[in-house]
Structures are given as structure tokens and as C-alpha cells.
Coordinates of C-alpha atoms and ligand atoms in Angstrom, one line a residue:
Chain P
M521 CA -13.9 -40.4 -2.7
K522 CA -13.4 -37.4 -0.7
K523 CA -12.2 -34.7 -2.6
L524 CA -9.6 -31.8 -1.5
L525 CA -8.9 -29.0 -4.0
I526 CA -5.7 -26.7 -3.6
L527 CA -5.4 -24.0 -5.0
G528 CA -2.1 -22.7 -6.1
A529 CA 1.2 -24.5 -5.9
G530 CA 3.5 -22.4 -4.6
T531 CA 5.0 -23.5 -1.0
A532 CA 1.7 -23.1 0.8
G533 CA -0.1 -25.1 -1.6
T534 CA 3.1 -27.3 -2.3
M535 CA 4.1 -28.3 1.1
V536 CA 0.8 -29.2 2.1
A537 CA 0.0 -31.2 -0.1
N538 CA 2.9 -33.8 -0.1
R539 CA 2.2 -33.9 4.0
L540 CA -1.4 -34.9 3.0
N541 CA -1.3 -37.1 0.5
R542 CA 1.5 -38.1 3.7
M543 CA -0.9 -38.8 5.8
L544 CA -3.5 -38.9 4.2
D545 CA -5.8 -42.2 3.0
M546 CA -5.1 -41.5 -0.6
D547 CA -7.9 -45.2 -1.5
E548 CA -10.1 -42.4 0.2
W549 CA -8.9 -39.1 -1.2
Q550 CA -8.1 -37.4 -3.5
I551 CA -5.7 -34.4 -4.2
T552 CA -6.4 -32.0 -6.7
L553 CA -3.6 -29.0 -7.1
V554 CA -4.2 -25.9 -9.5
D555 CA -2.0 -23.2 -11.1
Q556 CA -1.8 -21.3 -13.3
D557 CA 2.4 -21.0 -13.8
P558 CA 4.2 -24.0 -14.5
V559 CA 8.0 -22.5 -12.3
H560 CA 8.4 -22.7 -9.2
Y561 CA 10.5 -19.6 -7.9
Y562 CA 12.1 -19.9 -5.0
Q563 CA 11.2 -15.9 -3.7
P564 CA 13.8 -15.6 -1.5
G565 CA 16.7 -15.7 -4.4
F566 CA 16.1 -12.9 -5.4
L567 CA 17.1 -11.1 -3.1
F568 CA 20.4 -12.5 -4.3
I569 CA 20.2 -12.0 -7.9
P570 CA 21.0 -8.3 -7.7
F571 CA 23.7 -8.6 -6.3
G572 CA 24.7 -12.2 -8.3
V573 CA 25.1 -14.6 -5.2
Y574 CA 22.7 -16.0 -7.4
S575 CA 21.8 -17.1 -10.7
K576 CA 18.1 -17.5 -12.3
K577 CA 18.8 -21.1 -12.6
D578 CA 19.8 -21.3 -8.2
V579 CA 15.5 -19.7 -8.2
I580 CA 14.0 -21.8 -11.4
K581 CA 12.4 -25.6 -11.1
P582 CA 9.4 -26.9 -12.8
K583 CA 6.2 -27.6 -10.0
R584 CA 6.6 -30.6 -11.3
N585 CA 9.0 -31.3 -10.0
F586 CA 7.8 -31.5 -6.3
I587 CA 4.5 -33.1 -6.6
P588 CA 3.8 -36.9 -7.0
P589 CA 2.7 -38.6 -8.5
Q590 CA -0.9 -39.2 -6.6
I591 CA -1.8 -35.1 -6.8
K592 CA -3.2 -33.9 -9.7
L593 CA -1.5 -30.7 -11.0
I594 CA -4.1 -29.0 -13.9
Q595 CA -2.1 -25.6 -15.0
S596 CA -4.4 -23.2 -15.8
E597 CA -5.5 -20.6 -14.2
I598 CA -8.4 -20.1 -11.6
E599 CA -11.5 -17.8 -12.6
I600 CA -13.3 -17.8 -9.7
I601 CA -14.7 -19.6 -6.1
E602 CA -18.2 -20.4 -5.7
P603 CA -18.1 -21.3 -2.1
E604 CA -21.7 -21.9 -1.7
H605 CA -21.8 -24.1 -4.4
N606 CA -18.8 -26.4 -3.0
R607 CA -16.3 -25.0 -7.4
V608 CA -14.1 -23.8 -8.5
R609 CA -14.0 -22.5 -11.9
L610 CA -11.4 -22.2 -13.9
T611 CA -10.6 -20.1 -17.3
G612 CA -11.7 -22.4 -19.9
G613 CA -14.6 -23.0 -18.1
L614 CA -13.9 -26.5 -17.2
Y615 CA -15.6 -26.5 -13.3
L616 CA -14.1 -28.7 -10.1
D617 CA -16.1 -29.5 -7.6
Y618 CA -14.7 -29.9 -3.7
D619 CA -15.6 -31.5 -0.1
Y620 CA -12.5 -29.1 1.3
L621 CA -10.9 -26.1 -0.2
I622 CA -7.0 -24.8 0.7
I623 CA -6.6 -21.8 -0.2
A624 CA -2.9 -20.9 -1.3
T625 CA -2.7 -18.4 -3.8
G626 CA -0.3 -16.4 -1.8
A627 CA 0.4 -12.5 -2.4
D628 CA 2.3 -10.7 -5.3
I629 CA 3.0 -6.7 -6.4
H630 CA 0.7 -4.2 -7.2
P631 CA 3.3 -1.6 -8.4
E632 CA 0.9 0.2 -11.3
E633 CA -1.0 1.4 -7.5
T634 CA 1.6 4.2 -6.7
P635 CA 1.1 6.8 -9.2
G636 CA 5.0 7.0 -11.6
L637 CA 5.7 4.3 -10.5
A638 CA 5.3 1.8 -13.3
E639 CA 5.7 3.8 -16.0
H640 CA 7.8 5.3 -18.7
E641 CA 10.9 5.1 -15.5
W642 CA 9.7 1.2 -14.5
N643 CA 13.5 -1.0 -15.3
Q644 CA 15.7 2.3 -16.1
S645 CA 16.0 4.4 -13.1
I646 CA 12.5 2.6 -11.1
F647 CA 13.0 -0.9 -10.0
T648 CA 12.3 -4.0 -7.3
F649 CA 13.4 -7.4 -6.7
Y650 CA 9.9 -8.4 -5.3
S651 CA 9.7 -10.3 -8.8
F652 CA 12.0 -12.4 -10.8
E653 CA 12.0 -10.8 -13.9
G654 CA 12.1 -7.8 -11.5
S655 CA 15.0 -9.0 -9.5
V656 CA 17.2 -9.9 -12.7
E657 CA 16.6 -6.1 -14.3
L658 CA 17.9 -4.9 -11.0
W659 CA 20.9 -7.5 -11.2
K660 CA 20.9 -5.8 -15.1
K661 CA 21.4 -1.8 -13.9
L662 CA 23.8 -3.3 -10.7
Q663 CA 26.4 -4.3 -13.3
T664 CA 26.7 -0.9 -14.8
W665 CA 25.4 1.2 -12.6
E666 CA 28.2 4.0 -10.7
G667 CA 26.8 5.4 -7.8
G668 CA 25.2 8.2 -6.8
R669 CA 21.8 8.0 -4.5
M670 CA 19.9 4.2 -4.6
V671 CA 16.0 4.5 -2.5
V672 CA 14.6 1.5 -0.5
N673 CA 11.0 2.4 -0.3
V674 CA 7.7 -0.4 0.7
V675 CA 5.2 1.2 0.0
E676 CA 2.8 0.5 2.9
N677 CA 2.2 -2.5 4.6
P678 CA 2.0 -5.8 5.3
I679 CA 4.8 -6.9 2.9
K680 CA 6.1 -10.4 2.2
C681 CA 9.0 -11.3 4.1
P682 CA 9.2 -8.0 6.5
V683 CA 13.2 -7.9 6.7
A684 CA 14.2 -8.4 3.1
P685 CA 14.3 -5.2 2.9
L686 CA 17.1 -4.5 5.4
E687 CA 18.5 -7.1 4.2
F688 CA 18.3 -5.7 0.4
L689 CA 20.2 -2.7 1.7
M690 CA 22.3 -4.3 4.0
L691 CA 24.1 -6.3 0.8
A692 CA 24.0 -3.3 -1.1
D693 CA 26.7 -1.9 1.3
W694 CA 28.3 -5.0 0.5
F695 CA 28.5 -5.1 -2.9
F696 CA 29.2 -1.0 -3.5
H697 CA 31.6 -2.1 -0.9
E698 CA 33.5 -5.1 -2.7
R699 CA 33.4 -2.5 -6.5
G700 CA 34.9 -0.2 -4.6
I701 CA 32.2 2.4 -5.2
R702 CA 30.9 2.2 -2.1
D703 CA 31.8 6.6 -1.1
R704 CA 30.5 7.9 -4.0
V705 CA 26.5 6.6 -2.9
E706 CA 24.2 7.3 -0.7
L707 CA 22.1 4.5 1.0
V708 CA 19.0 5.8 2.0
Y709 CA 15.6 3.9 3.5
A710 CA 11.4 5.0 2.9
T711 CA 9.4 3.2 5.3
P712 CA 6.4 4.0 6.6
L713 CA 7.5 2.2 9.9
P714 CA 8.7 4.8 11.9
G715 CA 12.0 2.7 12.4
A716 CA 13.5 -0.2 10.8
F717 CA 11.3 -2.4 11.8
T718 CA 8.5 -3.4 13.4
K719 CA 9.3 -4.6 17.9
P720 CA 10.5 -1.9 19.8
M721 CA 13.1 -4.4 20.8
A722 CA 14.2 -5.8 17.0
S723 CA 14.0 -2.1 16.1
K724 CA 16.3 -0.7 17.9
M725 CA 18.9 -3.6 17.5
L726 CA 18.6 -2.9 13.6
G727 CA 18.0 1.1 13.2
E728 CA 22.0 0.7 15.3
L729 CA 22.9 -2.2 13.3
L730 CA 22.2 0.2 9.2
V731 CA 23.3 3.3 11.4
Q732 CA 27.0 1.4 11.6
K733 CA 26.0 0.1 8.0
G734 CA 26.6 4.0 7.4
I735 CA 22.5 4.0 6.1
H736 CA 20.2 6.7 6.5
V737 CA 16.8 5.8 8.3
E738 CA 13.3 7.5 6.8
P739 CA 11.0 7.0 9.2
E740 CA 7.1 7.3 8.4
F741 CA 7.6 8.3 4.9
Y742 CA 4.0 7.1 3.2
I743 CA 4.9 7.6 -0.3
E744 CA 2.3 8.3 -2.0
R745 CA 3.7 9.6 -6.4
A746 CA 6.9 8.3 -8.0
D747 CA 8.4 11.1 -9.9
P748 CA 10.2 9.6 -12.5
D749 CA 11.0 12.5 -14.6
E750 CA 12.6 14.2 -11.3
K751 CA 13.6 11.3 -10.3
K752 CA 12.3 11.8 -5.9
I753 CA 8.7 10.5 -4.0
V754 CA 6.6 12.5 -2.3
S755 CA 5.0 11.0 0.9
Y756 CA 1.2 11.9 1.6
D757 CA 2.4 15.2 4.0
E758 CA 4.9 15.7 1.5
R759 CA 8.1 15.2 2.0
E760 CA 10.1 14.9 -1.0
V761 CA 13.9 12.1 -1.0
P762 CA 15.4 12.7 -4.2
F763 CA 17.0 9.1 -6.0
D764 CA 18.7 8.7 -8.5
L765 CA 18.2 4.7 -8.5
L766 CA 14.7 3.2 -6.7
V767 CA 14.3 0.4 -6.0
T768 CA 11.0 0.2 -4.7
I769 CA 8.2 -2.5 -2.9
P770 CA 5.9 -1.5 -4.8
L771 CA 2.4 -2.4 -2.8
N772 CA 1.4 -6.2 -1.7
K773 CA -1.8 -7.5 -2.4
G774 CA -3.6 -11.7 -2.5
A775 CA -5.1 -12.7 -5.0
E776 CA -7.5 -10.8 -7.5
V777 CA -9.8 -14.8 -7.7
V778 CA -9.8 -14.7 -3.8
G779 CA -11.6 -11.0 -3.8
K780 CA -13.3 -11.5 -7.1
S781 CA -14.5 -13.9 -5.1
G782 CA -16.2 -12.7 -2.6
L783 CA -13.6 -14.4 0.9
G784 CA -10.8 -11.1 0.7
D785 CA -10.4 -8.0 2.8
E786 CA -9.9 -4.8 1.5
L787 CA -6.3 -5.8 0.3
N788 CA -7.6 -9.3 -1.2
Y789 CA -6.1 -11.1 2.1
S790 CA -8.7 -13.9 2.8
P791 CA -10.1 -13.9 6.9
V792 CA -9.0 -16.8 9.1
N793 CA -9.0 -18.2 13.1
K794 CA -5.1 -17.4 13.0
Y795 CA -4.2 -20.0 15.4
T796 CA -5.9 -22.8 12.8
F797 CA -6.5 -21.5 9.4
L798 CA -9.8 -22.3 8.6
S799 CA -11.8 -19.3 6.7
D800 CA -14.4 -17.0 9.0
K801 CA -16.8 -17.6 6.4
F802 CA -16.9 -21.1 5.6
D803 CA -16.1 -23.7 7.5
N804 CA -15.0 -26.6 4.6
I805 CA -12.7 -23.3 4.0
F806 CA -8.5 -23.0 4.6
V807 CA -5.8 -20.1 4.1
L808 CA -2.7 -21.8 4.0
G809 CA 0.2 -19.1 3.6
D810 CA 0.5 -15.3 1.5
A811 CA -3.3 -15.3 1.5
S812 CA -5.0 -15.0 4.3
N813 CA -5.3 -12.6 6.9
A814 CA -3.4 -13.6 9.7
P815 CA -1.1 -11.6 11.6
A816 CA 1.8 -13.7 11.1
S817 CA 5.4 -12.3 9.0
K818 CA 4.3 -13.6 5.2
A819 CA 7.0 -16.9 4.6
G820 CA 7.5 -19.5 3.8
S821 CA 10.1 -20.8 6.9
V822 CA 6.2 -19.5 8.8
T823 CA 3.6 -21.3 6.3
H824 CA 6.3 -24.8 7.3
Y825 CA 5.4 -24.3 10.7
A826 CA 1.5 -23.8 10.4
I827 CA 2.2 -26.7 8.4
D828 CA 3.8 -28.7 10.9
L829 CA 0.7 -28.6 12.7
F830 CA -2.3 -28.1 10.2
G831 CA -1.4 -31.6 8.8
E832 CA -3.2 -33.4 12.3
N833 CA -5.4 -30.4 11.9
F834 CA -7.8 -31.1 9.5
I835 CA -7.3 -35.3 9.6
R836 CA -8.8 -34.4 13.3
Y837 CA -11.4 -32.4 11.6
T838 CA -12.1 -34.1 9.0
S839 CA -13.0 -37.4 11.2
G840 CA -15.4 -35.0 13.3
Q841 CA -13.2 -33.5 15.9
K842 CA -12.6 -30.7 17.2
L843 CA -9.9 -28.2 15.7
V844 CA -7.0 -27.6 18.0
E845 CA -6.4 -24.0 18.0
N846 CA -2.8 -24.1 18.2
F847 CA -0.5 -22.2 16.1
D848 CA 1.1 -18.9 17.7
G849 CA 2.1 -17.1 14.9
H850 CA 6.2 -18.2 15.0
A851 CA 8.0 -16.7 12.4
N852 CA 12.4 -17.7 12.8
C853 CA 13.6 -15.4 10.0
F854 CA 17.5 -15.6 9.2
L855 CA 19.0 -12.1 7.9
E856 CA 21.1 -12.1 5.3
S857 CA 23.6 -8.4 6.7
G858 CA 26.5 -8.6 3.9
F859 CA 30.3 -9.4 3.8
G860 CA 29.7 -12.6 4.6
K861 CA 27.6 -12.4 8.0
G862 CA 23.9 -12.5 8.5
L863 CA 21.6 -12.3 12.2
L864 CA 18.9 -14.3 13.5
I865 CA 15.5 -13.2 14.5
D866 CA 12.4 -15.7 15.9
F867 CA 9.1 -14.4 17.2
N868 CA 5.5 -15.3 17.0
Y869 CA 2.4 -13.9 17.5
T870 CA 2.9 -12.7 21.2
Q871 CA 6.5 -11.8 22.0
E872 CA 9.1 -10.0 20.0
P873 CA 12.0 -10.9 19.3
L874 CA 15.2 -11.5 21.6
P875 CA 18.3 -11.3 21.9
G876 CA 19.7 -14.4 23.0
R877 CA 21.5 -17.9 21.8
Y878 CA 19.5 -20.1 19.2
P879 CA 19.8 -23.2 20.1
L880 CA 19.9 -26.2 17.5
P881 CA 21.4 -29.6 18.2
G882 CA 24.5 -30.5 15.8
V883 CA 24.9 -26.8 14.2
G884 CA 24.0 -24.1 16.7
P885 CA 23.5 -22.1 18.8
F886 CA 22.8 -19.3 16.2
T887 CA 22.9 -16.2 17.6
L888 CA 19.7 -14.0 17.9
L889 CA 19.9 -10.3 16.8
E890 CA 23.6 -10.4 17.1
E891 CA 25.4 -10.3 13.3
S892 CA 26.8 -13.7 12.8
E893 CA 29.2 -16.2 10.7
A894 CA 27.0 -19.2 11.5
N895 CA 23.8 -17.6 10.2
H896 CA 24.9 -16.3 6.6
W897 CA 25.8 -19.5 6.8
G898 CA 21.9 -20.7 8.0
K899 CA 20.7 -18.1 5.3
L900 CA 22.1 -20.0 2.7
M901 CA 21.4 -23.9 4.2
F902 CA 18.3 -22.2 3.5
R903 CA 17.3 -22.8 0.4
W904 CA 18.5 -26.3 -0.1
M905 CA 16.1 -27.0 2.8
Y906 CA 13.9 -25.0 0.9
W907 CA 13.8 -26.9 -2.4
N908 CA 15.0 -30.3 -1.0
I909 CA 12.9 -30.4 3.0
L910 CA 10.7 -28.0 3.5
L911 CA 8.2 -28.3 0.2
K912 CA 8.8 -32.2 0.3
G913 CA 7.0 -31.6 3.6
Q914 CA 9.0 -32.8 5.2
E915 CA 10.1 -31.9 9.2
L916 CA 12.5 -29.5 10.1
P917 CA 14.5 -30.1 12.8
F918 CA 12.7 -26.6 14.4
P919 CA 10.0 -27.3 16.7
P920 CA 6.7 -25.5 15.5
T921 CA 5.6 -22.6 18.3
M922 CA 8.7 -20.7 19.4
T923 CA 10.3 -21.7 22.1
M924 CA 12.2 -19.0 24.5
A925 CA 15.1 -21.1 25.5
G926 CA 18.6 -19.4 24.9
K927 CA 16.2 -15.8 24.6
W928 CA 17.7 -12.7 26.5
K929 CA 14.8 -10.9 28.6
A930 CA 15.1 -8.3 29.0
Chain O
M1089 CA 0.9 -5.9 32.1
A1090 CA 1.7 -2.2 33.2
T1091 CA -0.9 0.7 33.8
R1092 CA -1.2 4.3 33.4
T1093 CA -4.1 8.0 34.6
I1094 CA -5.4 8.9 31.6
A1095 CA -8.0 11.7 32.6
G1096 CA -8.3 10.8 35.2
K1097 CA -9.3 6.4 34.9
T1098 CA -6.4 4.3 35.0
V1099 CA -6.2 1.5 32.6
A1100 CA -4.1 -1.2 31.2
V1101 CA -1.1 -0.3 28.0
N1102 CA 0.8 -2.1 26.4
E1103 CA 4.9 -1.3 26.8
E1104 CA 4.4 0.8 23.8
G1105 CA 1.0 3.5 25.9
F1106 CA -1.4 1.5 23.6
M1107 CA -4.2 0.5 25.9
T1108 CA -5.1 -3.1 26.2
N1109 CA -8.8 -3.4 27.3
P1110 CA -11.0 -1.2 24.9
A1111 CA -14.1 -0.1 27.0
E1112 CA -11.9 1.1 29.6
W1113 CA -11.6 3.6 27.4
T1114 CA -13.5 7.1 27.1
Q1115 CA -14.2 10.2 25.5
E1116 CA -12.1 12.1 28.6
I1117 CA -8.9 10.0 27.8
A1118 CA -9.2 10.5 23.3
V1119 CA -8.8 13.8 24.4
E1120 CA -5.6 13.0 26.6
I1121 CA -3.7 11.3 23.8
A1122 CA -4.5 13.0 21.1
K1123 CA -3.2 16.4 23.4
E1124 CA 0.1 13.3 23.8
E1125 CA 0.1 13.1 19.5
G1126 CA 0.1 16.6 19.1
I1127 CA -3.4 17.2 18.0
E1128 CA -4.7 19.5 19.9
E1129 CA -8.1 19.6 19.2
L1130 CA -10.2 16.9 18.0
T1131 CA -12.8 18.2 15.7
E1132 CA -15.4 16.8 14.4
A1133 CA -13.6 15.3 11.2
H1134 CA -10.8 13.7 14.4
W1135 CA -14.2 12.0 15.9
K1136 CA -16.3 10.4 12.2
V1137 CA -12.6 8.4 12.4
I1138 CA -12.9 7.8 16.0
N1139 CA -16.0 6.7 15.7
F1140 CA -15.3 5.0 12.9
C1141 CA -12.5 3.1 14.1
R1142 CA -14.6 1.7 18.0
E1143 CA -16.9 0.6 15.8
V1144 CA -15.0 -1.8 13.3
G1145 CA -13.0 -2.7 16.7
A1146 CA -16.4 -3.9 18.4
A1147 CA -17.2 -6.4 15.7
S1148 CA -13.7 -7.2 15.2
G1149 CA -11.3 -7.4 18.3
K1150 CA -9.1 -5.4 15.9
A1151 CA -8.0 -1.3 14.9
P1152 CA -8.3 -1.4 11.5
T1153 CA -5.4 0.0 8.8
L1154 CA -5.4 3.0 7.1
R1155 CA -6.7 1.1 3.9
T1156 CA -9.9 -0.1 5.9
I1157 CA -10.4 3.3 7.4
T1158 CA -10.3 5.1 3.5
N1159 CA -12.8 2.1 2.5
G1160 CA -14.4 2.6 5.7
A1161 CA -15.0 5.8 6.6
G1162 CA -15.3 8.1 3.5
I1163 CA -12.0 9.2 3.9
T1164 CA -9.5 9.7 1.5
T1165 CA -5.9 8.9 2.4
K1166 CA -4.8 12.3 1.6
E1167 CA -7.0 14.0 4.8
M1168 CA -6.0 11.2 7.1
F1169 CA -2.3 12.7 7.1
T1170 CA -4.0 16.1 7.1
L1171 CA -6.0 15.2 10.9
F1172 CA -3.6 12.7 12.0
P1173 CA -0.1 13.2 10.6
K1174 CA 2.9 11.2 10.5
G1175 CA 0.9 7.6 11.2
P1176 CA -2.3 7.7 11.0
A1177 CA -3.4 4.9 11.3
K1178 CA -1.9 4.4 14.7
K1179 CA -2.2 7.4 16.0
V1180 CA -6.1 7.3 15.8
A1181 CA -5.5 3.6 17.0
H1182 CA -3.7 4.9 20.2
I1183 CA -6.4 7.3 20.6
A1184 CA -9.4 5.3 20.1
G1185 CA -7.7 3.1 23.3
L1186 CA -7.1 0.1 20.3
G1187 CA -4.3 -2.0 20.0
K1188 CA -1.7 -1.1 16.8
P1189 CA -3.3 -2.5 13.6
E1190 CA -1.9 -5.2 12.2
G1191 CA -0.4 -4.1 9.0
C1192 CA 2.8 -4.0 11.2
V1193 CA 4.5 -7.8 11.2
Ligands
FAD2643 C1 12.3 -10.9 -2.3 C2 12.0 -12.0 -1.0 C3 12.6 -12.6 -0.1 C4 11.9 -13.4 0.4 N1 12.6 -14.5 1.7 C5 12.0 -15.1 2.0 C6 13.3 -15.7 3.3 O1 14.4 -15.3 3.2 N2 12.3 -15.9 4.4 C7 11.3 -16.4 4.3 O2 10.7 -17.6 5.7 N3 10.3 -16.5 3.2 C8 10.8 -15.2 2.6 N4 9.7 -14.8 1.0 C9 8.4 -14.6 1.1 C10 7.9 -16.3 1.0 O3 8.4 -16.7 -0.5 C11 6.7 -16.3 1.2 O4 5.9 -16.0 2.0 C12 5.9 -18.1 -0.2 O5 6.9 -18.7 -0.9 C13 4.6 -17.8 0.5 O6 4.0 -18.6 -0.2 P1 2.3 -18.6 -0.6 O7 2.7 -20.4 -1.4 O8 1.8 -18.7 0.3 O9 2.6 -18.3 -2.4 P2 2.7 -18.6 -3.2 O10 4.3 -19.0 -3.4 O11 3.4 -17.0 -4.2 O12 2.3 -19.6 -4.7 C14 1.4 -19.5 -5.0 C15 0.9 -19.6 -6.0 O13 -0.4 -19.1 -6.5 C16 -0.5 -18.6 -8.1 N5 -1.7 -18.0 -8.5 C17 -2.5 -17.3 -6.9 N6 -3.7 -16.3 -8.5 C18 -3.5 -17.6 -9.2 C19 -4.4 -17.8 -9.8 N7 -5.1 -16.2 -10.2 N8 -4.9 -18.5 -10.8 C20 -4.3 -19.6 -11.0 N9 -2.8 -19.6 -9.5 C21 -2.5 -18.8 -9.3 C22 0.5 -18.7 -7.9 O14 1.5 -18.8 -9.9 C23 1.5 -19.1 -7.0 O15 2.2 -20.2 -7.7 C24 10.1 -13.6 0.5 C25 9.3 -13.0 -0.5 C26 10.3 -12.6 -1.1 C27 9.4 -11.7 -2.5

């Protein structure tokens, strides 16, 4: 029996386990998954919780429900990976050895890395929606908040789902309109980027949308510390942005265990070949999802496309053939923009998001980089697809690599 | 792919003005781009950071992120902002003839 060990049963670990369970000869392979948390979180749903669009039960389900019975699921914290010995030690001392290892331990937030954030004002006037608990706390706060200056701040890039802060602001604009207090709320986006988004065309078009919605952008704001008593954030170049309510997207980092095991970079992301996800250091280790240093968006949709191609590559590789360098960094994200509308952006490692129409037989087209109701439904449909199709490792009607069809070139 | 002439040399650049072939870079080009970025004079402290970024670029094929620079070149984030105001990692990558740092996806 050949042993495949998968660390982390989040989006990537669950999808790849299901996919390989179908593709590999299970008389020859034994697949084991390890995760410390019995609950699977639908993280894209955290965005909607503060506004009461989703409730807790919409975003949590037992992990077990998504793991086929042939696969062994161990609930435990992973203490250390010992790649020289092809084994992993769990907290409590149990060793698991492997022939092939897939690291899918994701990324998480670290508010404690920025002075002033996770102190006495945490969940009082300083919040995050980048965790389940955080989004629930913020929902409670927004129930009774009577207005003032709401500042959304990204501490440092890369972050998971780089469009989520923009969506949060646009939903906030809608939410306060609905509550009839929009005129008493000032919305500010303080970002380390020079504009609304990372790529030029999207930055321009999204930037214009923010202006229309009366959201002020404070660009190139690199936070040094928050002052919880004076209610302001301070940048390294000593600019100050005052707030009544701060919504932070804290520093994102890969799992501690990756760094501790000598497999991470300075943010604990694990260096890989960005086309195949093979570890730079060990030829029997792959890193999937947010855990790798691949310069693609840290998003579930990206992971899904990556795994579409990874399955066949893994079969090739383990039967002695060469890996095909085929993943192009394809990302395809619905962006919620409030008032029942949304946008869609579609891009990859080399092609920035462009406006146009995204063709989808039977359902589409969806408007690219432009608001429409169809995109809003696309976004809400994504939750259903996530639980029912994506996690089970099934294919979507979208091609895994990006297509230029329907995109308008400048 | 676009080109432009900097300090008397024609080099390949991308749509955001970042050089795409680090081998075409010269110290004179660095001085010129620094001026465009509002840095009148490159001091020893600037060069220490630029040289570090060139080394990282040569080894990894990528421009280092701010965190890689502060971890590797023995400089604090605060000092980086004094030397290369506003977006320091992006600015130094521009000056050092490297692509845009990949933190930005
Ligand atoms: C607010 C928000 C909005 C988002 N919106 C979108 C969106 O609209 N569209 C989209 O495509 N993506 C979105 N994403 C991103 C998406 O959720 C992630 O990219 C995706 O979940 C990554 O999957 P992963 O498997 O790499 O990591 P995860 O799903 O986070 O899984 C990692 C797993 O590893 C386990 N683990 C880590 N360390 C250890 C250890 N030491 N021992 C044991 N277990 C461990 C964890 O318990 C976890 O279960 C959003 C994310 C956030 C936070």
C-alpha cells in the first residue's frame, strides 16, 4: 500500500481527498487526512454575517460529512513535519509516515502582530470579519451601532480573497442605507496598495465604483500601530486615520507548523513550483490552497481550478511520469457590490482582469468588471456549489485555465 | 512589450514601467529611476537595500517583499519608509530593475 497523507481538511484538503479518492486505485493507496478542527467553515460566508445576510448555521458543517468513508480522518493538531524522515508527528506523540505528503494547512489571521489591535478594544471598537467569531461579534455590534466613522484597514498583503475588503465596504454602504443611517456613516478604506485593487484595470474600475458609493480610499497606508484609546491608526510614514469603528484585516500567515518544520518563507507560506505545486525542497511533497507561496489569489475558486489539474498530474507523477506545468493562476471571483448586485473578475498569472462578458452555457453571460444582478446570484449560488459540488471534488462548468473569450481588450 | 530609454540605454519595461529584464539594469539606470520616484540622491543606505534586492532577485527571479527585505537586509520597516517613502518594496523593486513584488495579487 502506498500512503498519501494530507495535512488540513479545509477547502483544499477536502477537495483533493475526494478527487484522488475517485481517481486513485484505492486497493493500492491509503489516504489519511489530519485536521485539528471538526468543523468546516465556509469562509466566504464570513463576509455576509456582519450584515445579517447569512447566519452561523449557513457557514458551518461537520467536516466528517464531506470525507468519504474509505479515507481515514484523524482529528488532532499537527505538531511537526519531518520531511527527511517522511513522517509527521501529531500533538500527543503519534507518528504518521507517508510516501507522498500534501500540505493544505491554509492561512490565518494574526492581529497580535500589529500593536494595539488585539488589546482592550478588540471586539469593542476594533473588529475583524476574517474569522468566524470575529464576524459574529461584528454582527452583534452593527445591530446597535448608530453611525460614525467606519475604517476598513488591510494590514499587509497578501490576504485571503483580496476583494473581500472591497465587498465589505460596498455591503456596508448598502446596509447603512437600508437602516436609514447612511448619512451618519463615513466609510474609509485604508490600504497598503496604491489604489482599490492590485491590477491596473480592475483598480481603476473598482476605484470609480467606490467613489460613486461615497467610499473614501486612503492609499499606500501601511499600518504601524493602532491606538485603541485615541481611536486612530498610524502608518509607518506617520499618517493618522481616526475611527469610531475599525474593521481590520490583520496580517495573514501560513500555519505555524509549516514554518516550524523548515518548510516556510518569512510568512510561513511554503515555496512551490507555481505551475505544479511541487515543493521546492522535497520531491514527494505538494502544497495546495492558501498554504503555498504561489502568487495566485488565495481563494477557494483558485484552489478548485488548481486541483482540477492537480489530480491528473498526481497520477502521472506517482506512476513515474513527469509533471506537466499547466496551472496558469486562474482566479474567478464574484464580488458582492450591494443593493442586490455584483461583479465578476476573471484573471490569471499573466492576464489582468478585463471588462467584457463571461460566457457560461445555460446560465451566463455574466458581466465582467461591471455591476449586474446575475453576478449577485452567482455569488449566492457559490455557497450552494461550495457545499454540494466543490468540496466533493466534482467539476464545475467552468474551464480550469483562463479563457480570453468575451474579454474586451484595450 | 514596450521599451524605454533610461540613462542612455534602451530597456524592456511592462505597462507599469517596471523593467522586465534585470540583466539590462545598470547603476546609472537606478539613479535615474530613483529621481523619477522622488529620491534625489542614493546614499550608502539606499545602495545597501538595492544591492540586497538585486541579490534576492538574482537568486529567486522575483523582487523581494518588504518583509523579506527587513528580515534579510538588517533594516527596520520604519527606516525603509524613510529611505523609500510610501510603497518602499515597490519603489526599491522599480529602482533595482526587478518586477513588481508578488505580495500584490
Ligand atoms: C472573509 C473571507 C472571504 C472569502 N471569500 C472568498 C470568496 O468569495 N471566494 C473564494 O473563492 N474564496 C474566498 N475566501 C478564501 C477561501 O476561503 C480560502 O482561500 C480557502 O478556504 C482556502 O482553503 P485551504 O484549504 O487552503 O485553507 P482552509 O480552508 O483554511 O483549511 C486549512 C485547514 O488546516 C487546518 N490546520 C491548520 N494548521 C493545523 C495544524 N497545525 N494542525 C491541524 N490542522 C491544522 C485548519 O484547521 C483548517 O481546517 C474568503 C476567505 C475569507 C477569510
